[in-house]
Coordinates of C-alpha atoms in Angstrom, one line a residue:
M7 CA -7.4 38.0 -36.1
R8 CA -4.6 36.4 -33.6
K9 CA -6.2 36.1 -30.7
Y10 CA -8.8 34.0 -32.2
Y11 CA -6.1 31.9 -34.1
I12 CA -4.9 31.2 -30.5
I13 CA -7.9 30.6 -28.9
I14 CA -8.8 27.7 -31.8
H15 CA -5.1 26.4 -31.4
L16 CA -5.7 26.3 -27.3
A17 CA -9.5 24.2 -27.9
A18 CA -7.9 21.9 -30.8
L19 CA -4.9 21.2 -27.8
L20 CA -7.3 20.9 -25.2
M21 CA -9.6 18.6 -26.9
I22 CA -6.5 16.4 -27.6
L23 CA -4.4 16.2 -24.9
P24 CA -6.6 13.6 -22.8
V25 CA -6.3 11.0 -25.6
F26 CA -2.5 11.2 -25.9
A27 CA -3.0 11.1 -21.7
A28 CA -5.4 8.0 -21.9
K29 CA -3.3 6.5 -24.2
G30 CA -0.1 7.2 -22.1
Y31 CA 1.9 9.5 -23.9
A32 CA 1.9 12.0 -21.4
G33 CA 5.2 12.8 -20.0
N34 CA 3.9 12.5 -16.6
N35 CA 1.9 9.3 -17.4
P36 CA 3.4 6.9 -13.9
H37 CA 1.5 3.8 -15.3
K38 CA 4.9 2.6 -17.3
A39 CA 4.6 -1.3 -17.2
P40 CA 2.0 -2.9 -19.6
T41 CA -1.5 -4.7 -19.2
I42 CA -1.9 -8.1 -20.0
T43 CA -5.2 -10.1 -20.2
C44 CA -5.3 -13.2 -19.5
E45 CA -5.9 -16.3 -21.2
I46 CA -8.0 -18.7 -19.0
I47 CA -7.2 -22.7 -19.2
R48 CA -10.0 -24.3 -17.6
S49 CA -11.2 -24.0 -14.0
L50 CA -11.4 -26.1 -10.6
P51 CA -13.4 -26.0 -7.7
H52 CA -12.3 -24.1 -5.1
D53 CA -14.9 -24.6 -1.5
E54 CA -17.0 -21.2 -1.9
S55 CA -16.8 -20.1 2.2
A56 CA -12.9 -19.9 1.3
Y57 CA -11.9 -16.4 2.6
T58 CA -8.6 -17.3 1.2
Q59 CA -5.4 -15.4 2.1
G60 CA -2.9 -17.1 0.8
F61 CA -2.7 -20.1 -2.1
L62 CA 0.4 -21.7 -3.1
Y63 CA 1.0 -25.4 -5.1
H64 CA 3.0 -28.0 -4.5
D65 CA 3.6 -31.8 -5.2
Y66 CA 0.3 -32.5 -6.5
Y67 CA -1.5 -30.3 -4.0
F68 CA -2.8 -26.8 -3.9
Y69 CA -2.3 -25.2 0.0
E70 CA -4.4 -22.9 1.4
S71 CA -4.7 -19.9 4.6
T72 CA -8.3 -19.2 5.8
G73 CA -8.8 -16.1 7.0
K74 CA -11.8 -14.7 9.3
L75 CA -11.6 -14.7 12.4
G76 CA -13.3 -18.2 14.3
H77 CA -12.9 -19.2 10.3
S78 CA -9.1 -19.4 9.6
A79 CA -7.3 -22.6 9.2
I80 CA -4.5 -23.8 6.6
R81 CA -5.4 -26.8 4.3
K82 CA -4.0 -29.2 1.6
I83 CA -6.8 -29.0 -1.1
E84 CA -7.0 -32.1 -3.9
P85 CA -7.5 -29.7 -6.8
E86 CA -9.5 -31.9 -9.4
S87 CA -12.1 -32.0 -6.4
G88 CA -11.7 -29.2 -4.0
T89 CA -11.5 -31.9 -1.3
V90 CA -9.5 -31.1 1.8
R91 CA -7.2 -33.2 3.0
T92 CA -5.9 -32.1 5.7
E93 CA -6.8 -29.3 7.8
Y94 CA -5.5 -27.5 10.4
K95 CA -7.5 -24.5 12.7
I96 CA -6.1 -21.7 14.4
D97 CA -6.9 -20.4 17.1
N98 CA -10.6 -18.3 17.2
A99 CA -9.1 -15.2 18.0
L100 CA -6.5 -15.3 15.4
F101 CA -6.8 -14.3 11.5
G102 CA -4.9 -16.2 8.8
E103 CA -3.5 -14.7 6.1
G104 CA -0.6 -15.6 3.8
I105 CA 1.6 -18.6 3.5
C106 CA 5.1 -19.8 1.2
L107 CA 6.6 -23.3 1.4
W108 CA 10.2 -23.1 2.3
N109 CA 12.0 -26.7 2.9
N110 CA 9.4 -28.5 3.8
E111 CA 7.7 -26.4 6.1
I112 CA 5.4 -23.7 5.8
F113 CA 4.8 -20.4 7.0
Q114 CA 1.3 -18.8 7.6
L115 CA 1.1 -15.0 8.6
T116 CA -1.7 -13.6 10.5
W117 CA -2.7 -10.2 10.2
K118 CA -2.7 -8.4 13.4
S119 CA -1.5 -10.3 16.2
E120 CA 1.8 -10.2 15.7
K121 CA 2.3 -14.6 14.7
C122 CA 3.3 -16.4 12.5
F123 CA 3.2 -19.8 12.0
V124 CA 5.2 -22.6 11.2
Y125 CA 4.0 -25.9 10.0
D126 CA 5.4 -29.8 9.0
L127 CA 4.6 -29.9 5.0
H128 CA 3.1 -33.5 5.0
S129 CA 1.7 -33.4 8.4
I130 CA 0.1 -30.1 8.7
T131 CA 1.4 -30.1 12.6
R132 CA 2.6 -26.8 14.3
L133 CA 6.7 -27.3 14.7
A134 CA 6.6 -23.5 15.3
V135 CA 5.9 -19.9 15.9
F136 CA 7.7 -16.5 14.9
K137 CA 6.5 -13.0 16.3
Y138 CA 7.3 -10.1 14.2
Q139 CA 6.2 -6.2 14.2
G140 CA 3.4 -4.8 12.0
Q141 CA 0.6 -6.3 9.9
G142 CA 1.2 -9.8 7.8
W143 CA -0.3 -9.6 4.9
G144 CA 0.9 -11.8 2.1
L145 CA 3.9 -14.0 2.1
T146 CA 6.4 -16.1 -0.6
S147 CA 9.8 -17.6 -0.9
D148 CA 12.5 -17.3 -3.8
G149 CA 14.4 -20.4 -2.5
D150 CA 16.8 -18.0 0.1
F151 CA 14.6 -15.9 1.3
L152 CA 11.1 -15.1 2.7
I153 CA 9.1 -12.3 1.0
Q154 CA 6.4 -10.4 3.0
S155 CA 4.0 -8.1 2.6
D156 CA 2.1 -5.4 4.7
G157 CA -0.5 -3.5 2.8
S158 CA 1.9 -1.1 2.3
E159 CA 4.2 -0.3 -1.4
C160 CA 7.2 -2.4 0.3
L161 CA 7.3 -5.8 0.7
T162 CA 10.1 -7.2 3.7
L163 CA 12.7 -9.7 3.2
R164 CA 13.3 -12.2 6.4
D165 CA 15.3 -15.2 7.6
P166 CA 13.1 -18.1 7.4
H167 CA 15.4 -19.6 10.1
D168 CA 14.1 -17.3 12.5
F169 CA 12.1 -14.7 10.3
K170 CA 14.3 -11.8 11.4
K171 CA 14.0 -9.0 8.6
I172 CA 16.9 -8.6 6.4
N173 CA 15.5 -6.0 3.6
K174 CA 13.0 -4.0 2.2
I175 CA 11.7 -3.5 -0.9
C176 CA 9.8 -0.8 -2.3
I177 CA 7.4 -1.6 -5.5
T178 CA 6.7 1.5 -7.9
D179 CA 5.3 1.3 -11.8
G180 CA 7.1 4.3 -13.1
I181 CA 7.2 6.6 -10.4
K182 CA 4.2 5.7 -8.4
K183 CA 4.4 3.9 -5.8
I184 CA 1.7 1.0 -5.4
Y185 CA 0.2 0.5 -2.3
R186 CA -1.8 -2.4 -0.6
L187 CA 0.2 -4.9 -1.2
N188 CA -1.6 -8.7 -0.5
E189 CA -1.2 -12.3 -1.7
L190 CA 2.3 -13.3 -3.5
E191 CA 4.3 -15.7 -5.1
Y192 CA 7.6 -15.9 -7.1
A193 CA 7.4 -17.1 -9.8
D194 CA 10.2 -17.7 -12.5
G195 CA 12.2 -15.1 -11.4
V196 CA 9.5 -12.4 -10.7
I197 CA 6.8 -11.8 -7.5
L198 CA 3.6 -12.1 -8.4
C199 CA 1.4 -9.4 -6.1
N200 CA -2.4 -9.3 -5.7
V201 CA -3.4 -5.8 -4.6
W202 CA -5.5 -5.4 -2.4
H203 CA -9.3 -4.4 -3.7
K204 CA -7.7 -4.6 -7.4
D205 CA -8.4 -7.3 -9.7
I206 CA -4.9 -7.4 -11.4
I207 CA -1.8 -9.1 -10.4
G208 CA 1.5 -6.7 -10.9
A209 CA 4.6 -8.8 -11.9
I210 CA 7.9 -7.8 -9.7
D211 CA 11.1 -7.6 -10.2
P212 CA 12.7 -8.8 -7.2
A213 CA 16.2 -6.8 -8.1
N214 CA 14.6 -3.2 -8.2
G215 CA 11.3 -3.4 -6.9
K216 CA 9.7 -2.3 -10.7
I217 CA 6.4 -3.5 -11.8
I218 CA 6.9 -5.5 -15.3
F219 CA 3.8 -6.4 -16.3
W220 CA 0.4 -6.4 -15.1
I221 CA -2.1 -9.2 -16.1
D222 CA -6.0 -7.6 -15.8
I223 CA -8.0 -11.3 -14.6
S224 CA -11.4 -8.6 -14.0
T225 CA -13.0 -11.8 -16.7
L226 CA -12.6 -14.0 -13.7
R227 CA -14.7 -13.0 -10.8
P228 CA -17.4 -12.8 -12.5
L229 CA -17.5 -16.1 -13.0
A230 CA -16.8 -17.4 -10.0
G231 CA -19.9 -17.2 -8.1
K232 CA -22.1 -14.6 -7.0
N233 CA -20.3 -13.8 -3.5
A234 CA -17.2 -13.7 -4.9
E235 CA -14.7 -10.9 -3.6
V236 CA -11.7 -9.7 -4.0
A237 CA -8.9 -12.1 -6.2
N238 CA -6.6 -12.9 -3.8
G239 CA -4.6 -16.3 -4.7
I240 CA -2.3 -17.5 -6.8
A241 CA -0.6 -20.3 -6.5
W242 CA 2.8 -21.5 -9.3
D243 CA 3.6 -24.7 -10.4
K244 CA 6.9 -24.5 -10.7
K245 CA 7.7 -27.6 -12.0
N246 CA 4.9 -27.6 -14.9
K247 CA 5.5 -23.8 -14.7
R248 CA 1.8 -23.5 -14.7
L249 CA -0.1 -20.0 -12.6
F250 CA -3.4 -20.5 -11.2
V251 CA -5.1 -17.9 -9.7
T252 CA -8.9 -17.4 -6.7
G253 CA -9.9 -15.2 -4.3
K254 CA -12.0 -14.7 -1.2
F255 CA -15.2 -17.2 -2.1
W256 CA -14.4 -17.4 -4.7
N257 CA -16.2 -21.0 -5.7
K258 CA -14.1 -21.6 -9.1
V259 CA -10.0 -21.8 -9.2
F260 CA -9.0 -20.7 -12.4
E261 CA -5.4 -21.5 -14.5
I262 CA -4.4 -19.1 -16.5
K263 CA -1.8 -18.8 -19.1
F264 CA 1.4 -17.5 -17.6
P265 CA 2.7 -14.3 -20.2
P266 CA 6.5 -14.9 -21.6
I267 CA 8.7 -12.9 -19.3
K268 CA 11.5 -12.5 -21.9
Q269 CA 9.5 -11.3 -24.5
I270 CA 7.4 -8.7 -22.6
T271 CA 10.6 -7.3 -21.4
S272 CA 12.6 -7.4 -24.2
D273 CA 9.8 -5.3 -25.9
S274 CA 8.9 -2.7 -23.5

């Protein structure tokens, strides 16, 4: 009889455990950060032929880096119409990647060529080129340093004066390492990141590399045209606290609600 009860209790436990695991109650569950569903405020036009690799907002314009060999460029774009005002095409043998703004200069990575180009913000003319080791994916700045992703689980802090490596931050959600970090944007004290092949945005605490929260943007891609590929564009309007997102071959840029960071961190 005792064996019978043990079997019954074991069967019941096996039925209950998956429910608790799915809700995040399992003790060894590595996914700690909360996930927030994005809220669309409005949409703007976007060139659906653009293989977006880097994206930023400054003084009423979007700046975008596009990829693909023979199609890589850096552009200055009018947000309301999607009109390209200025474009600088890079060599056909180079694959454009992430961009960031620092001190009225735009830095643009290349994928495997180990070159970072520097442009004048206003004229989009090239000023300099830096060499680095490894792949270039995403790029942003906290105002003091440049922050670069290379597809791994770590971000590299670099000196904007010479692009030399200063430090590394490895990114985790709980105990889980987050790989394939891609496009980056610094917003309100956190580093926002796209993850390649996933329609999510992570908010990283730059002090410790921990994911504070995720934004689920999977509802956006179906609205961005039949050829839309993975999300890969984050732009932050610092002055007006607005967040814009787009992706590879998307025909729209979406303004979405930026989550209240202080409330999320106090609740977690």
